[in-house]
Coordinates of C-alpha atoms in Angstrom, one line a residue:
Chain I
M774 CA 13.4 37.2 -21.7
Q775 CA 16.3 36.8 -23.9
G776 CA 19.0 34.4 -22.7
K777 CA 22.1 33.3 -24.6
C778 CA 22.1 33.2 -28.3
G779 CA 19.1 31.3 -29.6
L780 CA 17.5 30.7 -26.1
F781 CA 14.2 32.4 -25.2
F782 CA 12.8 31.9 -21.7
T783 CA 9.2 32.4 -20.9
T784 CA 9.3 31.8 -17.2
Y785 CA 11.7 32.6 -14.5
A786 CA 11.9 29.0 -13.5
K787 CA 13.2 28.1 -16.9
E788 CA 15.8 30.8 -16.8
C789 CA 17.0 29.4 -13.5
Q790 CA 17.6 25.9 -14.9
V791 CA 21.2 24.6 -14.4
F792 CA 21.3 23.3 -17.9
H793 CA 19.4 25.1 -20.6
T794 CA 20.0 23.0 -23.6
D795 CA 20.4 19.4 -24.5
F796 CA 23.8 20.0 -25.9
Q797 CA 24.9 21.3 -22.4
K798 CA 23.4 18.2 -20.7
S799 CA 25.1 15.8 -23.2
T800 CA 28.5 17.4 -22.8
V801 CA 28.2 17.3 -19.1
A802 CA 27.2 13.6 -19.2
L803 CA 30.0 12.9 -21.6
F804 CA 32.5 14.6 -19.3
F805 CA 31.4 12.5 -16.3
L806 CA 31.6 9.3 -18.3
V807 CA 35.2 10.2 -19.1
L808 CA 35.9 11.2 -15.5
L809 CA 34.4 7.9 -14.2
A810 CA 36.5 5.9 -16.6
A811 CA 39.7 8.0 -16.2
P812 CA 41.2 6.3 -13.1
F813 CA 41.6 3.0 -14.9
F814 CA 43.9 4.7 -17.5
L815 CA 45.8 6.7 -15.0
S816 CA 48.7 5.8 -12.6
S817 CA 47.9 5.6 -9.0
Y818 CA 49.8 8.9 -8.3
Q819 CA 47.6 10.6 -10.9
V820 CA 44.4 9.3 -9.2
S821 CA 45.7 10.5 -5.9
L822 CA 46.0 14.0 -7.5
L823 CA 42.4 13.6 -8.6
N824 CA 41.3 12.7 -5.1
L825 CA 43.1 15.9 -3.8
I826 CA 41.3 17.9 -6.4
N827 CA 37.9 16.5 -5.5
I828 CA 38.5 17.4 -1.8
A829 CA 39.7 20.8 -2.7
V830 CA 36.6 21.4 -4.9
I831 CA 34.5 20.7 -1.8
G832 CA 36.4 23.3 0.2
A833 CA 36.5 25.9 -2.5
V834 CA 32.9 25.7 -3.5
S835 CA 31.9 26.1 0.2
L836 CA 34.2 29.0 0.7
N837 CA 32.9 30.6 -2.5
L838 CA 29.3 30.4 -1.3
L839 CA 30.3 32.3 1.9
T840 CA 32.9 34.8 0.5
G841 CA 32.0 35.0 -3.1
S842 CA 28.2 34.9 -2.9
C843 CA 27.4 36.2 0.5
G844 CA 30.4 38.6 0.7
Q845 CA 31.5 37.5 4.2
I846 CA 35.3 37.4 4.0
S847 CA 36.6 34.4 5.9
L848 CA 40.3 33.9 6.7
G849 CA 39.4 30.9 8.8
H850 CA 38.4 28.3 6.3
G851 CA 41.4 26.3 6.7
A852 CA 40.8 26.0 10.5
F853 CA 37.2 25.0 9.8
I854 CA 38.4 22.3 7.6
G855 CA 40.6 21.3 10.4
V856 CA 37.7 21.1 12.8
G857 CA 35.8 18.8 10.4
A858 CA 39.0 16.7 10.1
Y859 CA 39.5 16.4 13.9
A860 CA 35.8 15.9 14.7
T861 CA 35.5 13.1 12.1
G862 CA 38.7 11.4 13.1
I863 CA 37.9 11.3 16.8
C864 CA 34.5 9.8 16.0
T865 CA 36.0 7.0 13.8
L866 CA 38.7 6.4 16.4
N867 CA 36.0 5.9 18.9
G868 CA 34.4 3.2 16.8
W869 CA 31.7 5.2 14.9
P870 CA 31.0 4.1 11.3
F871 CA 32.5 6.5 8.7
L872 CA 29.4 8.1 7.3
P873 CA 27.8 9.1 10.6
A874 CA 31.1 10.3 11.7
L875 CA 31.5 12.4 8.6
L876 CA 28.1 14.0 9.1
F877 CA 28.8 14.5 12.8
G878 CA 32.1 16.3 11.8
G879 CA 30.2 18.5 9.2
A880 CA 27.6 19.4 12.0
T881 CA 30.2 20.2 14.4
T882 CA 32.1 22.5 11.9
A883 CA 28.8 24.1 11.1
L884 CA 28.3 24.8 14.8
V885 CA 31.9 26.3 15.2
G886 CA 31.4 28.2 12.0
M887 CA 28.2 29.7 13.2
I888 CA 29.7 30.7 16.5
F889 CA 32.5 32.5 14.7
G890 CA 29.8 33.9 12.3
I891 CA 27.9 35.6 15.1
P892 CA 30.1 38.6 15.0
S893 CA 29.3 39.1 11.4
L894 CA 26.2 40.9 12.2
R895 CA 28.1 43.7 13.7
L896 CA 31.4 43.4 11.8
K897 CA 31.8 44.0 8.1
G898 CA 34.5 43.9 5.6
I899 CA 37.9 44.2 7.1
Y900 CA 36.7 43.8 10.7
L901 CA 35.1 40.4 9.8
A902 CA 38.2 39.4 8.0
I903 CA 40.3 40.1 11.1
A904 CA 37.8 38.4 13.4
T905 CA 38.0 35.3 11.3
L906 CA 41.8 35.5 11.2
A907 CA 41.6 35.4 15.0
A908 CA 39.4 32.3 14.8
Q909 CA 41.9 30.6 12.5
L910 CA 44.8 31.3 14.8
I911 CA 42.8 30.4 18.0
L912 CA 41.5 27.1 16.5
V913 CA 45.0 26.0 15.4
Y914 CA 46.2 26.7 18.8
I915 CA 43.4 24.5 20.3
F916 CA 44.4 21.8 17.8
M917 CA 47.9 22.0 19.0
H918 CA 47.4 22.2 22.8
W919 CA 44.3 20.2 23.5
T920 CA 46.5 17.2 23.4
S921 CA 44.2 14.7 25.3
V922 CA 41.7 15.0 22.4
T923 CA 43.7 16.0 19.3
G924 CA 47.0 14.4 20.0
G925 CA 48.7 17.8 19.8
A926 CA 51.7 18.2 17.5
I927 CA 52.2 14.4 17.2
G928 CA 49.0 14.3 15.2
M929 CA 46.4 11.6 14.8
G930 CA 46.6 8.4 12.7
L931 CA 43.4 7.2 11.1
D932 CA 42.1 4.3 9.1
P933 CA 40.7 4.5 5.5
P934 CA 37.0 4.9 5.4
V935 CA 34.8 2.0 5.7
I936 CA 31.2 2.0 4.6
L937 CA 28.9 -0.9 5.2
G938 CA 31.9 -3.2 5.6
Y939 CA 33.5 -2.0 2.3
S940 CA 36.9 -0.5 2.8
F941 CA 38.1 2.4 0.5
D942 CA 41.6 1.5 1.0
T943 CA 43.1 2.4 -2.5
D944 CA 43.4 5.6 -4.4
L945 CA 41.0 4.1 -7.0
K946 CA 38.2 3.2 -4.5
M947 CA 38.7 6.6 -2.8
F948 CA 38.3 8.3 -6.1
Y949 CA 34.6 7.5 -6.5
L950 CA 33.9 8.4 -2.8
T951 CA 35.6 11.7 -3.1
L952 CA 34.0 12.3 -6.6
F953 CA 30.6 11.6 -5.1
F954 CA 31.0 14.2 -2.3
A955 CA 32.6 16.7 -4.7
V956 CA 29.6 16.5 -7.1
S957 CA 27.1 16.6 -4.3
A958 CA 28.8 19.6 -2.8
V959 CA 28.7 21.4 -6.2
L960 CA 25.1 20.4 -6.7
I961 CA 24.1 21.6 -3.3
V962 CA 25.7 25.0 -3.6
K963 CA 24.6 25.5 -7.2
N964 CA 21.0 24.8 -6.1
I965 CA 21.2 26.8 -3.0
L966 CA 22.1 29.9 -5.1
R967 CA 18.8 29.3 -7.1
T968 CA 16.7 29.5 -4.2
K969 CA 15.4 32.4 -1.9
S970 CA 18.4 32.0 0.4
G971 CA 20.8 32.1 -2.5
R972 CA 19.3 35.4 -3.8
A973 CA 19.3 36.7 -0.3
F974 CA 23.0 36.0 -0.1
V975 CA 23.8 37.9 -3.3
A976 CA 21.7 40.8 -2.1
I977 CA 23.6 41.0 1.2
R978 CA 26.9 40.9 -0.7
D979 CA 25.8 43.7 -3.1
F980 CA 24.7 46.0 -0.5
H981 CA 23.6 45.0 3.0
L982 CA 21.5 48.0 3.8
S983 CA 19.3 47.7 0.7
A984 CA 19.1 44.0 1.5
E985 CA 17.8 44.7 4.9
S986 CA 15.4 47.4 3.7
V987 CA 13.7 44.9 1.2
G988 CA 13.1 42.6 4.2
I989 CA 15.9 40.2 4.3
N990 CA 16.8 39.2 7.7
L991 CA 20.7 39.8 7.7
F992 CA 21.5 37.9 10.9
R993 CA 19.5 34.8 9.7
Y994 CA 21.0 34.6 6.2
K995 CA 24.5 35.4 7.3
L996 CA 24.4 32.7 9.9
Q997 CA 22.9 30.4 7.3
A998 CA 25.7 31.1 4.9
F999 CA 28.4 30.4 7.7
G1000 CA 26.6 27.3 8.6
V1001 CA 26.3 25.8 5.2
S1002 CA 29.7 26.8 4.2
S1003 CA 31.3 25.4 7.4
F1004 CA 29.3 22.1 7.1
L1005 CA 30.7 21.5 3.7
A1006 CA 34.2 22.6 4.9
G1007 CA 33.9 20.0 7.6
I1008 CA 33.0 17.3 5.1
A1009 CA 36.0 18.2 3.1
G1010 CA 38.1 18.1 6.2
G1011 CA 36.8 14.6 7.3
L1012 CA 37.4 13.2 3.8
W1013 CA 40.8 14.7 3.7
A1014 CA 41.7 13.3 7.1
H1015 CA 40.6 9.8 6.1
Y1016 CA 42.2 9.9 2.8
T1017 CA 45.7 11.0 3.9
M1018 CA 45.2 8.8 7.0
Y1019 CA 47.1 11.2 9.2
I1020 CA 46.4 14.8 10.5
N1021 CA 48.4 17.2 12.6
P1022 CA 47.8 20.9 13.3
E1023 CA 50.4 22.2 10.8
Q1024 CA 48.1 21.0 7.9
F1025 CA 45.4 23.6 8.9
E1026 CA 47.5 26.7 9.4
I1027 CA 46.7 30.1 7.8
G1028 CA 48.4 28.9 4.7
L1029 CA 45.5 26.6 4.0
S1030 CA 43.0 29.4 4.4
I1031 CA 45.0 31.5 2.0
Q1032 CA 45.2 28.7 -0.4
Y1033 CA 41.4 28.3 -0.4
L1034 CA 40.9 32.0 -0.9
A1035 CA 43.4 32.0 -3.7
M1036 CA 41.4 29.2 -5.4
I1037 CA 38.2 31.1 -5.4
I1038 CA 39.9 34.3 -6.6
I1039 CA 41.7 32.6 -9.3
G1040 CA 38.6 30.7 -10.3
G1041 CA 36.2 33.6 -10.0
L1042 CA 34.4 35.0 -6.9
G1043 CA 30.8 34.0 -6.7
S1044 CA 31.0 31.4 -9.5
V1045 CA 30.5 27.7 -8.7
I1046 CA 32.2 26.6 -11.9
G1047 CA 35.0 29.0 -11.0
S1048 CA 35.6 27.3 -7.7
V1049 CA 36.1 24.0 -9.5
F1050 CA 38.6 25.6 -11.9
G1051 CA 40.5 27.3 -9.1
A1052 CA 40.6 24.0 -7.2
V1053 CA 42.0 22.2 -10.1
F1054 CA 44.5 24.9 -11.0
L1055 CA 45.9 25.3 -7.5
T1056 CA 46.1 21.6 -6.8
L1057 CA 48.0 20.9 -10.1
L1058 CA 50.2 24.1 -9.9
P1059 CA 52.9 22.6 -7.5
E1060 CA 52.9 19.5 -9.7
A1061 CA 53.5 21.5 -12.8
L1062 CA 56.2 23.5 -11.2
G1063 CA 57.7 20.2 -9.9
I1064 CA 58.0 19.0 -13.6
V1065 CA 59.5 22.4 -14.7
A1066 CA 62.0 22.2 -11.9
N1067 CA 63.0 18.6 -12.9
L1068 CA 63.4 19.7 -16.5
L1069 CA 65.6 22.6 -15.4
S1070 CA 67.7 20.6 -13.0
G1071 CA 70.1 19.7 -15.8
F1072 CA 70.9 23.3 -16.2
F1073 CA 70.7 24.5 -12.5
P1074 CA 71.8 21.6 -10.4
D1075 CA 70.8 23.1 -7.1
I1076 CA 67.3 24.1 -8.1
S1077 CA 65.7 21.7 -5.7
T1078 CA 67.0 23.6 -2.7
Y1079 CA 65.2 26.7 -3.9
F1080 CA 62.1 24.9 -5.1
L1081 CA 59.9 25.4 -1.9
A1082 CA 60.6 29.2 -1.9
M1083 CA 60.1 29.5 -5.6
R1084 CA 56.8 27.6 -5.5
D1085 CA 55.5 29.9 -2.8
G1086 CA 56.7 32.9 -4.8
I1087 CA 55.1 31.9 -8.0
F1088 CA 51.9 31.2 -6.2
G1089 CA 51.9 34.7 -4.8
L1090 CA 52.7 36.1 -8.2
I1091 CA 49.9 34.2 -9.9
L1092 CA 47.5 35.4 -7.2
V1093 CA 48.6 39.1 -7.7
F1094 CA 48.5 38.7 -11.4
F1095 CA 45.0 37.4 -11.4
L1096 CA 43.8 40.2 -9.2
I1097 CA 45.3 42.8 -11.2
F1098 CA 44.7 41.5 -14.8
E1099 CA 41.7 39.2 -14.4
P1100 CA 39.7 39.9 -11.3
D1101 CA 36.8 37.8 -12.5
G1102 CA 39.1 34.8 -12.6
L1103 CA 39.1 31.7 -14.9
A1104 CA 35.4 31.5 -14.9
R1105 CA 35.3 34.6 -17.1
R1106 CA 37.9 33.2 -19.4
W1107 CA 35.8 30.0 -19.7
Q1108 CA 32.8 32.2 -20.7
L1109 CA 34.8 34.0 -23.2
A1110 CA 36.2 30.8 -24.6
K1111 CA 32.7 29.4 -24.9
S1112 CA 31.2 32.4 -26.7
Y1113 CA 34.2 32.6 -29.0
F1114 CA 33.5 29.1 -30.3
K1115 CA 29.8 29.5 -30.4
L1116 CA 30.1 32.8 -32.5
H1117 CA 33.1 31.5 -34.3
P1118 CA 33.4 33.1 -37.7
F1119 CA 31.5 36.2 -36.6
A1120 CA 33.1 37.9 -33.7
H1121 CA 30.0 39.9 -32.7
Chain O
M1284 CA 56.0 40.7 42.3
E1285 CA 59.4 41.1 40.6
Y1286 CA 58.2 38.4 38.1
Y1287 CA 55.2 40.4 37.1
L1288 CA 57.3 43.6 36.9
H1289 CA 59.6 41.7 34.6
L1290 CA 56.7 40.6 32.4
V1291 CA 55.5 44.1 32.1
L1292 CA 58.8 45.5 31.1
N1293 CA 59.3 42.8 28.6
G1294 CA 55.8 43.4 27.4
L1295 CA 56.5 47.1 26.9
V1296 CA 59.6 46.3 24.8
I1297 CA 57.9 43.8 22.5
G1298 CA 54.9 46.2 22.4
S1299 CA 57.1 49.1 21.3
I1300 CA 58.0 47.0 18.3
Y1301 CA 54.3 46.2 17.6
S1302 CA 53.7 50.0 17.8
L1303 CA 56.1 50.7 15.2
V1304 CA 54.7 48.1 12.8
A1305 CA 51.3 49.2 13.7
L1306 CA 52.2 52.7 13.0
G1307 CA 53.2 51.8 9.4
F1308 CA 49.9 49.9 9.0
V1309 CA 47.8 52.8 10.3
I1310 CA 49.5 55.3 8.0
I1311 CA 48.6 53.2 4.8
Y1312 CA 45.1 52.5 6.2
K1313 CA 44.5 56.1 7.0
A1314 CA 45.5 57.5 3.7
T1315 CA 44.5 54.8 1.3
K1316 CA 42.1 52.6 3.1
V1317 CA 44.1 49.6 2.2
V1318 CA 44.5 46.8 4.7
N1319 CA 48.1 45.7 4.5
F1320 CA 48.6 42.0 5.3
A1321 CA 52.3 42.4 4.1
Q1322 CA 53.3 44.6 6.9
G1323 CA 55.3 41.9 8.5
E1324 CA 57.1 41.2 5.3
L1325 CA 58.1 44.8 5.0
V1326 CA 59.5 44.6 8.4
M1327 CA 61.5 41.5 7.3
F1328 CA 62.6 43.2 4.1
G1329 CA 64.2 46.1 6.0
A1330 CA 65.8 43.7 8.4
Y1331 CA 67.4 41.6 5.8
I1332 CA 68.5 44.6 3.6
C1333 CA 70.3 46.1 6.6
F1334 CA 71.8 42.6 7.4
A1335 CA 73.0 42.4 3.9
L1336 CA 74.6 45.7 3.8
T1337 CA 76.2 45.5 7.3
V1338 CA 77.4 41.8 7.3
Q1339 CA 77.6 40.7 3.8
M1340 CA 79.0 44.0 2.3
G1341 CA 80.8 45.1 5.5
L1342 CA 79.5 48.6 5.6
P1343 CA 79.4 50.5 8.9
F1344 CA 76.0 50.1 10.7
L1345 CA 74.9 53.7 10.4
V1346 CA 75.6 53.9 6.7
S1347 CA 73.7 50.7 6.0
F1348 CA 70.9 51.9 8.3
F1349 CA 70.3 54.9 6.1
M1350 CA 70.9 53.0 3.0
T1351 CA 68.2 50.5 4.1
L1352 CA 65.8 53.4 4.5
I1353 CA 66.5 54.5 0.9
F1354 CA 65.8 51.0 -0.2
S1355 CA 62.5 50.9 1.6
V1356 CA 61.5 54.1 0.0
I1357 CA 62.1 52.6 -3.3
L1358 CA 60.3 49.4 -2.4
G1359 CA 57.3 51.4 -1.1
L1360 CA 57.1 53.3 -4.3
C1361 CA 57.4 50.2 -6.5
L1362 CA 54.7 48.4 -4.6
E1363 CA 52.3 51.2 -4.7
R1364 CA 52.8 51.9 -8.4
V1365 CA 52.8 48.3 -9.6
I1366 CA 50.4 46.4 -7.3
L1367 CA 48.2 48.7 -5.3
R1368 CA 47.3 51.4 -7.7
P1369 CA 45.4 48.9 -10.1
M1370 CA 43.5 47.9 -7.0
I1371 CA 41.9 51.4 -6.3
G1372 CA 38.1 50.8 -6.3
E1373 CA 38.2 47.1 -6.2
P1374 CA 36.2 45.1 -3.5
I1375 CA 37.8 44.8 -0.1
I1376 CA 38.5 41.1 -0.6
S1377 CA 40.7 41.7 -3.6
V1378 CA 42.7 44.3 -1.7
I1379 CA 43.2 42.0 1.2
M1380 CA 44.2 39.1 -1.1
V1381 CA 46.6 41.3 -3.2
T1382 CA 48.5 42.2 0.0
I1383 CA 48.5 38.5 1.2
G1384 CA 49.8 37.6 -2.4
L1385 CA 52.5 40.4 -2.0
S1386 CA 53.4 39.0 1.4
T1387 CA 53.9 35.6 -0.1
V1388 CA 56.1 36.9 -2.9
L1389 CA 58.3 39.0 -0.5
K1390 CA 58.7 36.1 1.8
A1391 CA 59.7 33.8 -1.0
A1392 CA 62.2 36.2 -2.3
I1393 CA 63.8 36.6 1.0
Q1394 CA 64.2 32.8 1.4
L1395 CA 65.6 32.6 -2.2
F1396 CA 68.3 35.1 -1.3
W1397 CA 69.1 34.5 2.3
G1398 CA 67.8 31.0 3.0
T1399 CA 65.8 30.0 6.1
Q1400 CA 68.5 30.0 8.9
V1401 CA 68.7 32.6 11.7
R1402 CA 70.9 35.5 10.8
V1403 CA 72.6 37.5 13.6
Y1404 CA 73.5 41.1 13.4
P1405 CA 76.8 42.3 14.7
Q1406 CA 76.8 43.9 18.2
V1407 CA 76.0 47.5 17.7
L1408 CA 75.0 48.7 21.2
P1409 CA 76.8 47.6 24.2
S1410 CA 75.5 44.4 25.9
E1411 CA 76.0 45.7 29.5
P1412 CA 72.5 45.7 30.9
I1413 CA 71.1 48.9 32.3
W1414 CA 69.2 48.5 35.7
I1415 CA 65.7 49.9 35.8
L1416 CA 63.5 49.4 38.9
G1417 CA 66.0 46.8 40.0
L1418 CA 65.7 44.8 36.8
P1419 CA 68.4 44.4 34.1
V1420 CA 67.4 45.7 30.7
A1421 CA 69.5 45.4 27.7
P1422 CA 70.3 48.7 26.0
V1423 CA 68.8 47.5 22.7
Y1424 CA 65.4 47.3 24.4
I1425 CA 65.7 51.0 25.6
A1426 CA 66.8 52.1 22.2
A1427 CA 63.8 50.3 20.6
F1428 CA 61.4 51.9 23.1
C1429 CA 62.9 55.3 22.6
L1430 CA 63.0 55.1 18.9
S1431 CA 59.3 54.1 18.9
V1432 CA 58.4 57.1 21.0
V1433 CA 60.5 59.5 18.8
L1434 CA 58.9 58.2 15.6
F1435 CA 55.5 58.5 17.0
V1436 CA 56.0 62.1 18.1
I1437 CA 57.6 62.8 14.6
F1438 CA 54.6 61.4 12.8
S1439 CA 52.1 63.0 15.0
L1440 CA 53.6 66.4 14.4
F1441 CA 53.9 65.6 10.7
F1442 CA 50.3 64.8 10.4
K1443 CA 49.2 67.8 12.4
Y1444 CA 51.4 70.6 11.0
S1445 CA 53.1 69.8 7.9
T1446 CA 51.5 70.5 4.5
M1447 CA 52.0 66.9 3.2
G1448 CA 50.5 65.5 6.5
I1449 CA 47.4 67.8 6.3
A1450 CA 47.0 66.6 2.6
M1451 CA 47.3 63.0 3.7
R1452 CA 44.5 63.5 6.3
A1453 CA 42.4 65.4 3.8
T1454 CA 42.8 62.4 1.4
A1455 CA 41.8 60.0 4.0
F1456 CA 38.7 62.0 4.7
D1457 CA 37.4 62.4 1.3
Q1458 CA 39.4 61.6 -1.8
Q1459 CA 37.3 63.5 -4.2
A1460 CA 37.2 66.6 -2.2
A1461 CA 40.9 66.5 -1.7
Q1462 CA 41.5 66.0 -5.4
S1463 CA 39.3 68.9 -6.2
M1464 CA 41.3 71.1 -3.8
G1465 CA 44.5 70.3 -5.9
I1466 CA 45.9 67.5 -3.9
G1467 CA 47.6 64.9 -5.9
V1468 CA 45.9 61.7 -4.5
K1469 CA 48.3 59.4 -6.4
N1470 CA 51.3 61.1 -4.8
I1471 CA 49.7 60.8 -1.4
F1472 CA 49.1 57.2 -1.8
A1473 CA 52.8 56.7 -2.9
M1474 CA 54.0 58.8 0.0
S1475 CA 52.1 56.8 2.6
W1476 CA 53.6 53.5 1.3
C1477 CA 57.0 55.0 1.4
I1478 CA 56.5 56.1 5.0
A1479 CA 55.1 52.8 6.0
A1480 CA 57.9 50.9 4.5
V1481 CA 60.5 53.2 6.2
V1482 CA 58.8 52.7 9.7
S1483 CA 58.6 49.0 9.2
S1484 CA 62.3 48.8 8.1
I1485 CA 63.3 50.6 11.3
G1486 CA 61.2 48.0 13.3
G1487 CA 62.8 45.3 11.4
I1488 CA 66.4 46.6 12.1
I1489 CA 65.7 47.0 15.8
L1490 CA 64.3 43.4 15.9
G1491 CA 67.3 42.1 14.2
N1492 CA 69.4 43.7 16.8
I1493 CA 67.4 42.0 19.5
N1494 CA 66.9 38.4 18.3
G1495 CA 68.5 37.9 14.9
I1496 CA 66.2 37.5 11.9
T1497 CA 64.6 34.6 10.2
P1498 CA 61.9 34.4 7.4
Q1499 CA 59.5 33.7 10.3
L1500 CA 59.6 37.3 11.3
G1501 CA 56.8 38.0 8.9
H1502 CA 54.3 36.5 11.4
L1503 CA 54.8 39.8 13.3
G1504 CA 52.5 41.3 10.7
L1505 CA 49.5 39.4 12.0
K1506 CA 50.3 40.6 15.6
V1507 CA 49.7 44.0 14.2
F1508 CA 46.0 43.5 14.0
P1509 CA 45.2 43.2 17.7
A1510 CA 47.2 46.4 18.2
V1511 CA 45.4 48.3 15.5
I1512 CA 42.0 47.0 16.4
L1513 CA 42.5 48.0 20.0
G1514 CA 43.7 51.4 19.1
G1515 CA 41.3 52.0 16.3
L1516 CA 42.3 51.4 12.6
D1517 CA 42.9 55.0 11.6
S1518 CA 44.4 56.5 14.8
L1519 CA 48.1 57.1 15.2
L1520 CA 47.9 57.4 19.0
G1521 CA 45.8 54.3 18.9
A1522 CA 48.5 52.3 17.2
A1523 CA 51.2 53.4 19.5
L1524 CA 49.3 52.9 22.7
G1525 CA 47.6 49.7 21.2
G1526 CA 50.9 48.1 20.4
L1527 CA 52.3 48.7 23.9
I1528 CA 49.0 47.5 25.7
I1529 CA 48.9 44.4 23.6
G1530 CA 52.6 43.7 24.3
V1531 CA 52.0 44.0 28.0
L1532 CA 48.8 42.1 28.1
E1533 CA 50.2 39.2 25.9
N1534 CA 53.2 38.9 28.1
L1535 CA 51.1 39.0 31.4
S1536 CA 48.5 36.6 30.2
D1537 CA 51.2 34.3 29.0
G1538 CA 52.8 34.4 32.5
L1539 CA 49.6 33.8 34.2
A1540 CA 48.5 30.9 31.9
Q1541 CA 51.8 29.3 32.6
Q1542 CA 51.7 29.8 36.2
F1543 CA 48.2 28.8 37.0
F1544 CA 47.1 26.5 34.1
G1545 CA 50.5 25.1 33.0
L1546 CA 49.5 26.1 29.4
A1547 CA 52.6 26.5 27.2
G1548 CA 52.9 29.1 24.4
F1549 CA 49.8 30.9 25.2
R1550 CA 51.7 34.0 24.1
E1551 CA 51.0 33.1 20.4
V1552 CA 47.2 33.5 20.7
A1553 CA 46.7 35.7 23.8
A1554 CA 46.7 38.8 21.6
Y1555 CA 43.9 37.2 19.3
F1556 CA 41.7 36.5 22.3
I1557 CA 42.0 40.1 23.3
L1558 CA 41.3 41.0 19.7
V1559 CA 37.9 39.0 19.7
I1560 CA 36.9 40.6 23.0
I1561 CA 37.6 44.0 21.7
L1562 CA 35.7 43.4 18.5
M1563 CA 32.7 42.2 20.5
I1564 CA 32.5 45.3 22.7
K1565 CA 34.2 48.1 20.9
P1566 CA 34.8 47.3 17.3
Y1567 CA 36.2 50.8 16.4
G1568 CA 38.8 50.6 19.2
L1569 CA 39.9 53.3 21.7
F1570 CA 40.4 56.1 19.3
G1571 CA 39.1 55.0 15.9
T1572 CA 36.4 56.8 13.9
P1573 CA 33.1 54.8 13.8
E1574 CA 32.0 54.1 10.3
I1575 CA 28.6 55.6 9.6
E1576 CA 26.6 54.2 6.9
R1577 CA 24.0 56.0 4.9
V1578 CA 21.9 54.8 2.0

């Protein structure tokens, strides 16, 4: 089987490898070395952005597994992240250690996600999207009104995570924790996609009737996709809750779901590396706009009053722009850039 | 008893607005199979344009009403040409996301121009309440209800008897067959966006007369989904009835939840609980066409 230029695979297993060449392995290793050392050279604010990116990567990768690879549109991912955040927070407030609480949060979210995933057997496409939209709104209502458990609109104050007596109370310490979970989430999803389940997900996305007729149990695999995706969303929620140390229902409104959907669209549907690009892009976008607004404030003194509306507007414009002009997202641009350098003087 | 009657009447009024917005949604879905998440923002757009014309430019209400309709036609045409046409044949998630992106852009534009505070229309209809079944009802509400009914009848007749309406139904049924019969499918798409924008604007203007307008009005667009799912995504009658039923059920369950469980604000989600139940038992709604899948 012919792979990329100069690569020749003799077995399927070899073709499925995550990294094909030593060059790939060494660049990835180099990238992680730089990433691990980076926080020491960055300001605390920049490290906090890295933390947010790590958490967004977990959420985006998990949503991409469900929506991009399995084709089940979910408009409720923000609320699922919220379930994880509240479940983890409630456990640690009751004296649980952080790691079991985080796992419990993930498991609770997986359960909730699977309950809302049950209709996916009957509902497809737009109907499923509307059902998950209902899930999103109902869950936020529950966060808001089950005051005895969630604290309602006042929210919930939390402590930084403590693992085996070691407290992750600064951005720098937190960075390594979130990076660990982000890398794990990426590896988990990447590897799921290489297994039988992953191929089943893709088959269901491409055409569910053909998938069923070649013996894929639709119900089982759809539920599995909802379960894994929601579990990771719950982990992202738990980390986010303990990183910001405060949660309230407004954080998990439908805007968050849209944000995550935008990440996987801008990054590239069904692509793991694309979810990472999308998460980085959309976390840094408001910062970049903030810098531009600051630069422009000399010319337009009242720009700060319009900033919020402009930020949303530009977010929407970028989303529409990507959908119209680059539906395969940043992942495709990345491929094009790589092949450009690989083939450099010869374009074909 | 009077309490419940009041709830039902209020529900009918809110429901008639839902019906109007749902009508716009269904017209787009019927002709183009596009699920429009920006319906609420179209409502808001109409409301703000009319506000700008009447209050900020000082035009008489009737003039600005008709000018708003012209503006919405232009908006509908632009949206279809620039944003929706490249989406033909794209997967459903892309179409959903493009309308979501569109709604963000429209909302942001409205905030940029008019800010976030509540804007109030000048009094157009008399405020003296009319008594129905022993309950006072503001004339605006009655006007809203009547307008919804009139528009519904007009569009039903339009789809049933006019050449354009029949062409639209043909396009919805089978685009290729319609095209080979000489129907300009692109024109049909543009037409349906125009109609939807106009209907939504009318809804927005009525709402503005009732409560005043804020950029939060866009949330109304999400309320449309329970109505259209109950009625069936591609049925006009379904949209009209679905909106009314959802309005009434929402109000009743809100009243009941408050009376018996002390739950505040159940109104926000009542419609979605109903939505989930409908999806479980009758996903194609009361009058929708079931999708039949063949390999």
